[in-house]
Short mmCIF file of C-alpha atoms and ligand atoms in Angstrom, two decimals:
data_model
loop_
_atom_site.label_atom_id
_atom_site.label_comp_id
_atom_site.label_asym_id
_atom_site.label_seq_id
_atom_site.Cartn_x
_atom_site.Cartn_y
_atom_site.Cartn_z
CA MET A 93 10.93 28.62 53.18
CA PHE A 94 10.77 30.12 49.67
CA VAL A 95 13.18 32.36 47.88
CA THR A 96 11.23 35.26 46.44
CA PRO A 97 11.88 35.42 42.69
CA GLY A 98 13.32 38.73 41.62
CA ALA A 99 13.66 39.97 45.19
CA ASP A 100 17.42 40.26 44.90
CA ASN A 101 19.89 39.63 42.14
CA ALA A 102 20.63 36.08 41.03
CA ASP A 103 24.00 35.94 42.79
CA ASP A 104 22.40 36.86 46.10
CA ARG A 105 19.70 34.24 45.60
CA ILE A 106 22.29 31.56 44.81
CA ASP A 107 24.31 32.58 47.87
CA TRP A 108 21.20 32.40 50.03
CA ALA A 109 20.38 28.91 48.73
CA TRP A 110 24.00 27.89 49.31
CA THR A 111 23.77 28.78 53.01
CA ALA A 112 20.50 26.86 53.51
CA MET A 113 21.56 23.41 52.28
CA PRO A 114 23.55 21.90 55.16
CA ALA A 115 22.88 18.23 54.33
CA THR A 116 23.97 18.71 50.72
CA HIS A 117 27.19 20.34 51.91
CA ALA A 118 27.93 17.62 54.47
CA LEU A 119 27.57 14.89 51.84
CA ALA A 120 29.51 16.91 49.27
CA ASP A 121 32.31 17.21 51.87
CA ASP A 122 32.26 13.41 52.30
CA LEU A 123 32.43 12.92 48.55
CA SER A 124 35.26 15.38 48.37
CA GLY A 125 37.16 13.49 51.08
CA SER A 126 36.62 10.13 49.39
CA GLY A 127 37.74 11.49 46.02
CA LEU A 128 35.02 9.41 44.34
CA LEU A 129 33.92 12.24 42.05
CA ARG A 130 37.32 13.83 41.52
CA GLY A 131 37.90 14.44 37.81
CA ARG A 132 34.52 12.96 36.85
CA ARG A 133 32.09 14.82 34.65
CA VAL A 134 28.69 15.22 36.28
CA GLY A 135 25.77 16.50 34.20
CA VAL A 136 22.87 17.97 36.15
CA SER A 137 19.47 18.22 34.48
CA LEU A 138 17.13 20.00 36.87
CA VAL A 139 14.91 23.08 36.89
CA LEU A 140 17.52 25.83 36.92
CA GLU A 141 16.82 28.13 39.84
CA PRO A 142 19.02 29.17 42.78
CA LYS A 143 18.88 25.83 44.65
CA THR A 144 20.01 23.89 41.59
CA ALA A 145 22.82 26.39 41.07
CA ALA A 146 23.93 25.87 44.66
CA LEU A 147 23.88 22.09 44.12
CA ALA A 148 26.06 22.48 41.01
CA LEU A 149 28.57 24.54 43.00
CA ALA A 150 28.59 22.00 45.84
CA LEU A 151 29.23 19.22 43.33
CA ARG A 152 32.09 21.16 41.82
CA ASP A 153 33.63 21.41 45.29
CA THR A 154 33.87 17.61 45.35
CA GLY A 155 36.43 17.84 42.54
CA ALA A 156 33.95 16.97 39.78
CA GLU A 157 33.59 18.88 36.54
CA VAL A 158 29.97 20.01 36.44
CA ALA A 159 27.60 21.07 33.67
CA VAL A 160 23.92 21.95 34.00
CA PHE A 161 21.14 21.48 31.45
CA SER A 162 17.71 23.04 31.81
CA ALA A 163 14.85 23.61 29.36
CA VAL A 164 13.82 27.12 28.40
CA SER A 165 10.55 26.92 30.31
CA GLU A 166 12.34 25.68 33.43
CA THR A 167 15.22 28.13 33.47
CA ASP A 168 15.63 31.33 35.42
CA PRO A 169 17.85 33.13 32.86
CA ALA A 170 19.48 35.37 35.48
CA VAL A 171 20.49 32.28 37.48
CA ALA A 172 21.79 30.60 34.32
CA GLU A 173 23.99 33.62 33.62
CA ALA A 174 25.18 33.94 37.20
CA LEU A 175 26.10 30.24 37.35
CA SER A 176 27.93 30.45 34.06
CA ALA A 177 29.84 33.48 35.35
CA ARG A 178 31.00 31.32 38.28
CA GLY A 179 32.59 28.92 35.83
CA VAL A 180 29.99 26.13 35.64
CA ARG A 181 29.13 25.00 32.10
CA VAL A 182 25.51 25.89 31.52
CA PHE A 183 23.45 24.35 28.75
CA ALA A 184 20.42 26.55 29.34
CA PRO A 185 19.33 29.89 27.92
CA GLY A 186 20.41 33.12 29.57
CA GLY A 187 17.43 34.69 27.81
CA ALA A 188 14.59 33.70 25.49
CA GLY A 189 14.73 30.38 23.65
CA SER A 190 12.68 27.84 21.75
CA ALA A 191 12.21 24.09 21.41
CA GLU A 192 15.32 24.04 19.19
CA THR A 193 17.27 25.70 21.99
CA ASP A 194 16.25 22.85 24.28
CA ALA A 195 17.19 20.19 21.72
CA ASP A 196 20.58 21.84 21.10
CA ASN A 197 21.32 22.20 24.80
CA ALA A 198 20.29 18.63 25.62
CA ALA A 199 22.50 17.30 22.82
CA GLY A 200 25.25 19.68 23.93
CA ILE A 201 25.48 18.38 27.50
CA LEU A 202 25.52 14.77 26.26
CA ASP A 203 28.19 15.58 23.67
CA TRP A 204 30.27 16.93 26.57
CA HIS A 205 30.38 13.22 27.60
CA PRO A 206 29.32 13.19 31.24
CA ASP A 207 30.36 10.20 33.37
CA LEU A 208 27.32 10.60 35.59
CA LEU A 209 23.94 12.29 35.26
CA ILE A 210 21.44 13.69 37.69
CA ASP A 211 18.36 13.58 35.48
CA ASP A 212 14.83 14.88 35.98
CA GLY A 213 12.11 13.40 33.81
CA SER A 214 14.70 10.98 32.30
CA HIS A 215 14.99 13.35 29.32
CA LEU A 216 18.75 13.03 29.01
CA VAL A 217 18.83 9.29 29.71
CA ARG A 218 16.21 8.71 27.01
CA LEU A 219 18.05 10.99 24.58
CA ALA A 220 21.26 9.08 25.29
CA HIS A 221 19.47 5.82 24.42
CA THR A 222 18.04 7.16 21.15
CA GLU A 223 19.56 10.07 19.22
CA ARG A 224 22.84 10.31 21.21
CA ARG A 225 23.82 6.68 21.68
CA GLY A 226 27.52 7.52 21.51
CA THR A 227 27.16 9.04 24.98
CA LEU A 228 26.55 5.57 26.42
CA GLU A 229 30.20 4.65 25.77
CA THR A 230 31.31 6.85 28.65
CA LEU A 231 28.19 7.25 30.76
CA ARG A 232 28.62 5.19 33.94
CA GLY A 233 25.19 5.81 35.41
CA ALA A 234 22.41 8.22 36.31
CA ALA A 235 20.18 9.18 39.21
CA GLU A 236 16.54 10.03 38.41
CA GLU A 237 14.79 12.74 40.38
CA THR A 238 11.07 12.34 39.71
CA THR A 239 8.11 9.99 39.28
CA SER A 240 7.45 10.87 35.66
CA GLY A 241 11.11 10.17 34.93
CA VAL A 242 11.09 6.79 36.69
CA ARG A 243 8.01 5.57 34.77
CA PRO A 244 9.68 5.31 31.31
CA LEU A 245 12.81 3.85 32.92
CA VAL A 246 10.73 1.06 34.46
CA GLU A 247 9.48 0.25 30.95
CA MET A 248 12.95 0.44 29.44
CA ALA A 249 14.41 -1.78 32.18
CA ALA A 250 11.61 -4.35 31.72
CA GLU A 251 12.34 -4.48 27.99
CA GLY A 252 16.08 -4.85 28.63
CA GLU A 253 16.72 -1.53 26.89
CA LEU A 254 18.39 0.32 29.75
CA ARG A 255 22.11 0.15 29.04
CA ILE A 256 23.34 1.96 32.16
CA PRO A 257 22.57 1.66 35.87
CA VAL A 258 20.04 4.25 37.01
CA ILE A 259 19.10 4.85 40.63
CA ALA A 260 15.44 5.77 41.20
CA VAL A 261 16.13 8.61 43.61
CA ASN A 262 12.46 9.59 43.38
CA ASP A 263 11.53 6.34 45.12
CA ALA A 264 13.93 6.87 48.03
CA ARG A 265 11.98 7.50 51.20
CA THR A 266 14.08 10.61 51.83
CA LYS A 267 12.82 12.00 48.50
CA GLY A 268 9.22 10.96 47.79
CA LEU A 269 7.97 11.16 51.39
CA PHE A 270 9.16 14.76 51.69
CA ASP A 271 9.68 16.44 48.31
CA ASN A 272 6.63 15.01 46.51
CA LEU A 273 4.35 15.01 49.54
CA HIS A 274 5.26 18.03 51.63
CA GLY A 275 7.36 20.23 49.37
CA THR A 276 5.34 20.00 46.19
CA GLY A 277 2.02 20.13 48.03
CA GLN A 278 3.07 23.27 49.86
CA SER A 279 4.73 25.03 46.95
CA CYS A 280 1.95 24.30 44.44
CA VAL A 281 -0.85 25.38 46.76
CA LEU A 282 0.96 28.56 47.77
CA ALA A 283 1.85 29.34 44.15
CA ILE A 284 -1.82 28.96 43.15
CA ALA A 285 -2.97 31.02 46.14
CA ASP A 286 -0.50 33.78 45.21
CA LEU A 287 -1.59 33.84 41.58
CA LEU A 288 -5.24 34.11 42.58
CA ASP A 289 -4.73 36.54 45.45
CA PRO A 290 -6.75 39.69 44.75
CA VAL A 291 -4.49 41.73 47.04
CA GLU A 292 -1.44 40.75 45.00
CA ASN A 293 -3.29 41.59 41.78
CA PRO A 294 -5.33 44.75 42.27
CA GLY A 295 -7.65 45.84 39.50
CA ARG A 296 -7.95 42.46 37.82
CA THR A 297 -11.24 41.28 36.40
CA LEU A 298 -10.89 37.65 37.51
CA PRO A 299 -13.42 36.87 40.26
CA ARG A 300 -11.93 36.82 43.75
CA ARG A 301 -10.72 33.31 44.51
CA ASP A 302 -9.59 32.90 48.11
CA VAL A 303 -8.54 29.37 49.00
CA ILE A 304 -10.80 29.40 52.04
CA GLY A 305 -14.26 28.22 51.08
CA ALA A 306 -13.29 27.32 47.50
CA VAL A 307 -13.86 23.82 46.13
CA TRP A 308 -10.66 22.23 44.80
CA LEU A 309 -10.68 19.12 42.65
CA VAL A 310 -7.35 17.30 42.98
CA ILE A 311 -6.79 14.74 40.22
CA GLY A 312 -4.38 11.98 41.23
CA TYR A 313 -3.77 10.96 44.83
CA GLY A 314 -0.15 9.88 44.78
CA PRO A 315 2.24 11.70 47.12
CA VAL A 316 1.93 14.94 45.11
CA GLY A 317 -1.89 14.86 45.07
CA GLN A 318 -1.93 13.99 48.78
CA GLY A 319 0.30 16.98 49.50
CA VAL A 320 -1.81 19.33 47.40
CA ALA A 321 -5.03 18.11 49.07
CA ARG A 322 -3.51 18.44 52.53
CA HIS A 323 -2.17 21.96 52.04
CA ALA A 324 -5.31 23.22 50.25
CA ALA A 325 -7.49 21.83 53.04
CA ALA A 326 -5.21 23.42 55.65
CA LEU A 327 -5.90 26.79 54.02
CA GLY A 328 -9.64 26.18 54.18
CA ALA A 329 -10.46 24.68 50.79
CA GLN A 330 -13.07 21.98 50.43
CA VAL A 331 -11.20 19.19 48.65
CA LEU A 332 -12.56 16.64 46.19
CA VAL A 333 -10.30 13.91 44.84
CA LEU A 334 -10.52 12.08 41.51
CA GLU A 335 -8.16 9.07 41.50
CA ARG A 336 -8.32 6.10 39.19
CA ASP A 337 -6.58 3.68 41.58
CA PRO A 338 -9.40 2.52 43.92
CA VAL A 339 -6.98 1.95 46.82
CA ARG A 340 -5.72 5.51 46.66
CA ALA A 341 -9.29 6.82 46.17
CA LEU A 342 -10.30 4.95 49.32
CA ALA A 343 -7.31 6.43 51.15
CA ALA A 344 -8.49 9.91 50.10
CA ALA A 345 -11.91 9.19 51.59
CA HIS A 346 -10.27 8.01 54.84
CA ASP A 347 -8.20 11.18 54.85
CA GLY A 348 -11.46 13.13 54.99
CA TYR A 349 -11.87 14.36 51.41
CA GLY A 350 -14.80 14.00 49.05
CA VAL A 351 -14.15 11.41 46.36
CA VAL A 352 -15.63 11.68 42.88
CA SER A 353 -15.55 8.73 40.56
CA SER A 354 -15.63 10.52 37.23
CA ILE A 355 -15.84 13.97 35.75
CA ALA A 356 -19.56 13.32 35.21
CA ASP A 357 -20.11 13.33 38.99
CA PRO A 358 -22.55 16.14 39.94
CA GLU A 359 -20.07 17.49 42.52
CA VAL A 360 -17.80 18.53 39.65
CA ASP A 361 -20.38 21.31 39.03
CA THR A 362 -19.24 22.98 42.27
CA VAL A 363 -15.51 23.05 41.52
CA ASP A 364 -13.61 26.38 41.59
CA VAL A 365 -10.04 25.09 41.14
CA VAL A 366 -8.80 21.95 39.38
CA VAL A 367 -5.26 20.71 40.08
CA SER A 368 -3.77 17.87 38.06
CA ALA A 369 -1.30 15.92 40.20
CA THR A 370 -0.80 12.91 37.94
CA GLY A 371 2.10 13.66 35.59
CA VAL A 372 -0.01 11.93 32.93
CA TRP A 373 -0.63 13.35 29.47
CA HIS A 374 -4.11 14.88 28.93
CA THR A 375 -5.30 14.31 32.50
CA VAL A 376 -7.44 17.44 32.12
CA GLY A 377 -8.99 16.55 28.79
CA LEU A 378 -11.23 18.61 26.54
CA ASP A 379 -14.20 16.86 28.19
CA LEU A 380 -13.27 18.24 31.63
CA LEU A 381 -12.45 21.71 30.24
CA THR A 382 -15.90 21.70 28.68
CA ARG A 383 -17.56 20.24 31.79
CA VAL A 384 -16.33 22.66 34.48
CA ARG A 385 -18.24 25.83 35.12
CA GLU A 386 -17.39 29.35 33.97
CA ASP A 387 -14.33 30.91 35.67
CA THR A 388 -12.88 27.63 36.93
CA VAL A 389 -9.13 27.87 37.48
CA ILE A 390 -6.94 25.00 36.26
CA ALA A 391 -3.37 24.31 37.36
CA VAL A 392 -0.81 21.54 37.15
CA ALA A 393 1.18 20.17 40.08
CA GLY A 394 2.59 17.19 38.18
CA GLY A 395 4.24 18.84 35.26
CA ILE A 396 4.61 16.91 32.04
CA ASP A 397 3.88 18.50 28.67
CA ASP A 398 0.17 18.69 27.83
CA GLU A 399 -1.06 17.45 31.21
CA ILE A 400 -3.93 19.83 30.34
CA ALA A 401 -5.16 19.13 26.80
CA LEU A 402 -4.67 22.71 25.64
CA ASP A 403 -3.60 21.34 22.26
CA ASP A 404 -7.01 19.69 21.85
CA ALA A 405 -8.75 22.84 23.07
CA HIS A 406 -6.87 24.89 20.53
CA ALA A 407 -7.76 22.44 17.76
CA ALA A 408 -11.41 22.54 18.84
CA GLY A 409 -11.52 26.31 18.37
CA TRP A 410 -10.93 27.56 21.90
CA THR A 411 -9.16 30.91 21.97
CA VAL A 412 -6.69 32.17 24.52
CA ARG A 413 -6.04 35.62 25.97
CA ARG A 414 -3.18 36.33 28.33
CA VAL A 415 -4.50 38.16 31.37
CA GLU A 416 -1.31 38.18 33.42
CA PRO A 417 2.11 36.58 32.87
CA ASP A 418 1.04 33.31 34.50
CA LEU A 419 -2.70 33.46 33.99
CA SER A 420 -4.54 32.95 30.68
CA ALA A 421 -8.23 33.00 29.85
CA TRP A 422 -9.33 30.18 27.55
CA SER A 423 -12.69 30.77 25.82
CA ALA A 424 -14.77 27.91 24.50
CA PRO A 425 -16.23 28.27 21.01
CA ALA A 426 -19.77 28.32 22.40
CA THR A 427 -22.42 30.98 22.72
CA PRO A 428 -22.19 32.56 25.15
CA ALA A 429 -18.45 31.84 25.34
CA LYS A 430 -17.41 30.10 28.54
CA ILE A 431 -14.04 31.09 30.02
CA VAL A 432 -11.74 28.95 32.15
CA TYR A 433 -8.46 30.23 33.53
CA VAL A 434 -5.23 28.30 33.11
CA LEU A 435 -2.24 28.99 35.35
CA ALA A 436 1.36 28.97 34.13
CA ASP A 437 0.28 27.85 30.63
CA GLY A 438 -0.32 24.37 32.03
CA GLY A 439 3.28 23.90 33.24
CA GLY A 440 4.07 22.75 36.79
CA VAL A 441 2.78 25.77 38.69
CA ASN A 442 5.33 25.73 41.51
CA TYR A 443 8.42 25.93 39.33
CA THR A 444 6.94 27.78 36.34
CA ALA A 445 5.16 30.53 38.25
CA ALA A 446 7.10 30.37 41.52
CA GLU A 447 10.51 29.21 42.57
CA GLY A 448 10.00 25.52 43.12
CA ASN A 449 9.97 23.61 46.36
CA PRO A 450 11.03 24.84 49.78
CA ILE A 451 14.76 24.69 50.27
CA GLU A 452 14.50 22.35 53.27
CA VAL A 453 13.02 19.56 51.15
CA MET A 454 15.34 20.27 48.24
CA ASP A 455 18.29 19.96 50.61
CA LEU A 456 16.97 16.51 51.47
CA SER A 457 16.39 15.60 47.81
CA PHE A 458 19.85 16.82 46.79
CA ALA A 459 21.49 15.00 49.70
CA THR A 460 19.73 11.86 48.43
CA GLN A 461 21.05 12.57 44.93
CA LEU A 462 24.58 12.78 46.30
CA VAL A 463 24.37 9.41 48.07
CA ALA A 464 23.00 7.99 44.80
CA LEU A 465 26.07 9.30 42.93
CA ARG A 466 28.26 7.74 45.63
CA GLN A 467 26.44 4.41 45.19
CA LEU A 468 26.92 4.57 41.41
CA CYS A 469 30.66 5.21 41.75
CA ARG A 470 31.26 2.73 44.55
CA ASP A 471 29.00 -0.25 43.99
CA GLY A 472 29.60 -1.19 40.36
CA LEU A 473 25.92 -1.64 39.56
CA GLU A 474 24.64 -3.59 36.57
CA PRO A 475 22.67 -1.77 33.87
CA GLY A 476 19.03 -1.42 34.93
CA LEU A 477 16.92 0.48 37.42
CA HIS A 478 18.07 0.26 41.04
CA PRO A 479 16.65 1.38 44.37
CA ILE A 480 18.71 3.57 46.58
CA ASP A 481 20.71 1.79 49.26
CA THR A 482 18.49 1.73 52.38
CA ALA A 483 21.47 2.39 54.66
CA ALA A 484 22.15 5.55 52.65
CA GLU A 485 18.53 6.67 53.10
CA ALA A 486 18.90 6.22 56.84
CA GLU A 487 22.23 8.10 56.78
CA VAL A 488 20.62 11.08 55.02
CA ALA A 489 17.61 11.15 57.35
CA ALA A 490 19.80 10.89 60.47
CA LEU A 491 22.01 13.70 59.19
CA VAL A 492 19.05 15.99 58.59
CA LEU A 493 17.47 15.10 61.95
CA GLU A 494 20.68 16.12 63.63
CA GLN A 495 21.32 19.26 61.57
CA ARG A 496 17.83 20.69 61.63
CA MET A 497 16.46 19.41 64.92
CA GLY A 498 19.53 18.71 66.99
CA ARG A 499 18.34 15.11 67.41
CA THR A 500 20.34 12.03 66.81
CA ALA A 501 18.48 9.13 65.24
CA VAL A 502 16.73 6.81 67.68
CA ASP A 503 19.06 4.02 68.69
CA ILE A 504 16.96 1.11 69.94
CA PRO A 505 19.01 -2.04 70.44
CA THR A 506 17.78 -5.00 68.42
CA ASP A 507 19.01 -8.51 67.97
CA PRO A 508 20.83 -7.95 64.69
CA GLY A 509 20.44 -11.57 63.67
CA ARG A 510 16.67 -12.09 63.91
CA VAL A 511 15.06 -8.64 64.00
CA GLY A 512 11.83 -9.98 62.48
CA GLY A 513 11.10 -12.06 65.58
CA ALA A 514 11.52 -15.47 63.93
CA ALA A 515 13.70 -16.61 66.82
CA GLN A 516 10.88 -16.12 69.30
CA HIS A 517 8.46 -18.90 70.33
CA TRP A 518 5.59 -19.33 67.83
CA SER A 519 3.04 -18.24 70.40
CA THR A 520 4.43 -14.71 70.81
CA HIS A 521 2.85 -11.74 69.03
CA ARG A 522 -0.70 -12.40 70.26
CA TYR A 523 -2.78 -9.24 70.25
CA ARG A 524 -3.61 -9.58 73.94
CA SER A 525 -0.75 -10.46 76.17
CA GLU A 526 -1.30 -13.04 78.89
CA SER A 527 1.49 -12.19 81.23
CA SER A 528 2.97 -15.11 83.10
CA VAL A 529 4.37 -12.80 85.76
N1 NAD B 239 5.93 20.00 40.63
C1 NAD B 239 6.91 19.42 41.30
O1 NAD B 239 7.77 20.07 41.88
C2 NAD B 239 6.94 17.92 41.40
C3 NAD B 239 7.67 17.29 42.42
C4 NAD B 239 7.63 15.91 42.51
C5 NAD B 239 6.91 15.17 41.58
N2 NAD B 239 6.26 15.83 40.56
C6 NAD B 239 5.49 15.11 39.54
O2 NAD B 239 4.14 14.99 40.00
C7 NAD B 239 3.53 13.86 39.36
C8 NAD B 239 2.85 12.99 40.42
O3 NAD B 239 3.85 12.47 41.27
P1 NAD B 239 3.50 11.32 42.31
O4 NAD B 239 4.78 10.94 42.93
O5 NAD B 239 2.34 11.71 43.16
O6 NAD B 239 3.03 10.18 41.25
P2 NAD B 239 2.21 8.83 41.44
O7 NAD B 239 2.37 8.07 40.17
O8 NAD B 239 2.56 8.18 42.73
O9 NAD B 239 0.69 9.34 41.55
C9 NAD B 239 -0.07 9.75 40.45
C10 NAD B 239 -1.50 9.27 40.67
O10 NAD B 239 -2.33 9.78 39.62
C11 NAD B 239 -3.30 8.79 39.31
N3 NAD B 239 -3.80 9.08 37.97
C12 NAD B 239 -3.12 9.06 36.81
N4 NAD B 239 -3.91 9.47 35.79
C13 NAD B 239 -5.11 9.75 36.33
C14 NAD B 239 -6.34 10.23 35.79
N5 NAD B 239 -6.48 10.52 34.49
N6 NAD B 239 -7.39 10.41 36.62
C15 NAD B 239 -7.27 10.13 37.94
N7 NAD B 239 -6.12 9.67 38.52
C16 NAD B 239 -5.06 9.50 37.72
C17 NAD B 239 -2.53 7.48 39.40
O11 NAD B 239 -3.41 6.39 39.62
C18 NAD B 239 -1.63 7.74 40.61
O12 NAD B 239 -2.21 7.31 41.83
C19 NAD B 239 4.66 13.14 38.60
O13 NAD B 239 4.63 13.57 37.26
C20 NAD B 239 5.91 13.68 39.26
O14 NAD B 239 7.02 13.59 38.41
C21 NAD B 239 6.23 17.17 40.47
#
């Protein structure tokens, strides 16, 4: 379920999010009981919308001191103000801001000397390892929310540069299998559909672009690309996938989508909507912007800076005209000028032009973040990148199964000693059983 931006005031939206996060509350209650976070400073760096605000308040209830950082482009200013009014330190703009605002706020939350961080994109962890190294004296660890944040941490860990333990929450099964796949797929496709809906936008000049019957090119077939493809197809789009990993490209073909091997493929001529789901810089390069046909719509589901090479387009003489707050027309310097439409200025469309992922998956992601904080406090991890404890994953999933579906986790008795079957005779596990009975 989505919260409709602007439907009510920010306090109401935070309160609504608060009531819809039962797993987060259950784990926050546990943390409160254990006292593990009492008196600790926890810095939260996440897109600042009502669900994040509710997480910050739940964390505060554990006895932690909490501060939130969010970049200008990822902040709902009304939520920032409402959260600040409830006594949480907010390093995010309650109004307009600039790149300097972001730099000041990021430095500000680190100078507050958090003990623990929930980071998203590893922005704060990387800042702490470069321009704010003093922070590392007191920082005990961090939990990283997303794929594009884990990637630089993998590199830093391999080079021996990571000076604190970081848990790759993104890679927990209770995060990536739900948030990246289901939540982001759903929220990005619905955000794009809303932005292109002619009923929502009467009188516009943009050609009608229903999802049904349109050709969508999804670039990248990781969990996010898979989710986008799945939800677009469910709404009637014809989906093409461009994926550079041949195994994932093959998986896309088995999932029933068309697979193109490069932007030169003739099928790219038919594309109505391009979605980048890579989190890789310049995925939609100037060559693809030039290649697609007039009126193609381009959006980002991944969400790093310049995932669409609008900087190159600008340098090559393309001009931009804002049509609607989250829809711009980019004109190529050709005669006649070709126009392509870019959604949300090339930012992640679900959190820039809508209100992020459904609360059910964010409850799961936040619950996973809380067990990661517990692991950091309890387990005394070495500096480096760590997976989440698998027992904690199972605990979170069982909790959510019970809370949302009234089901307890399946309890099938196994021989705890030799669950892999090594204790059985070598001849077992044939594909066809020859029963001796
Ligand atoms: N918008 C959101 O709310 C949200 C939520 C979760 C994750 N994300 C972000 O979405 C991005 C994707 O996440 P994921 O977990 O699917 O990542 P992933 O790394 O598992 O998958 C990305 C895929 O893109 C492919 N790829 C990269 N560059 C390519 C190119 N130029 N052409 C074709 N294929 C290319 C890679 O081979 C890979 O298979 C990340 O940046 C992640 O942080 C966004």
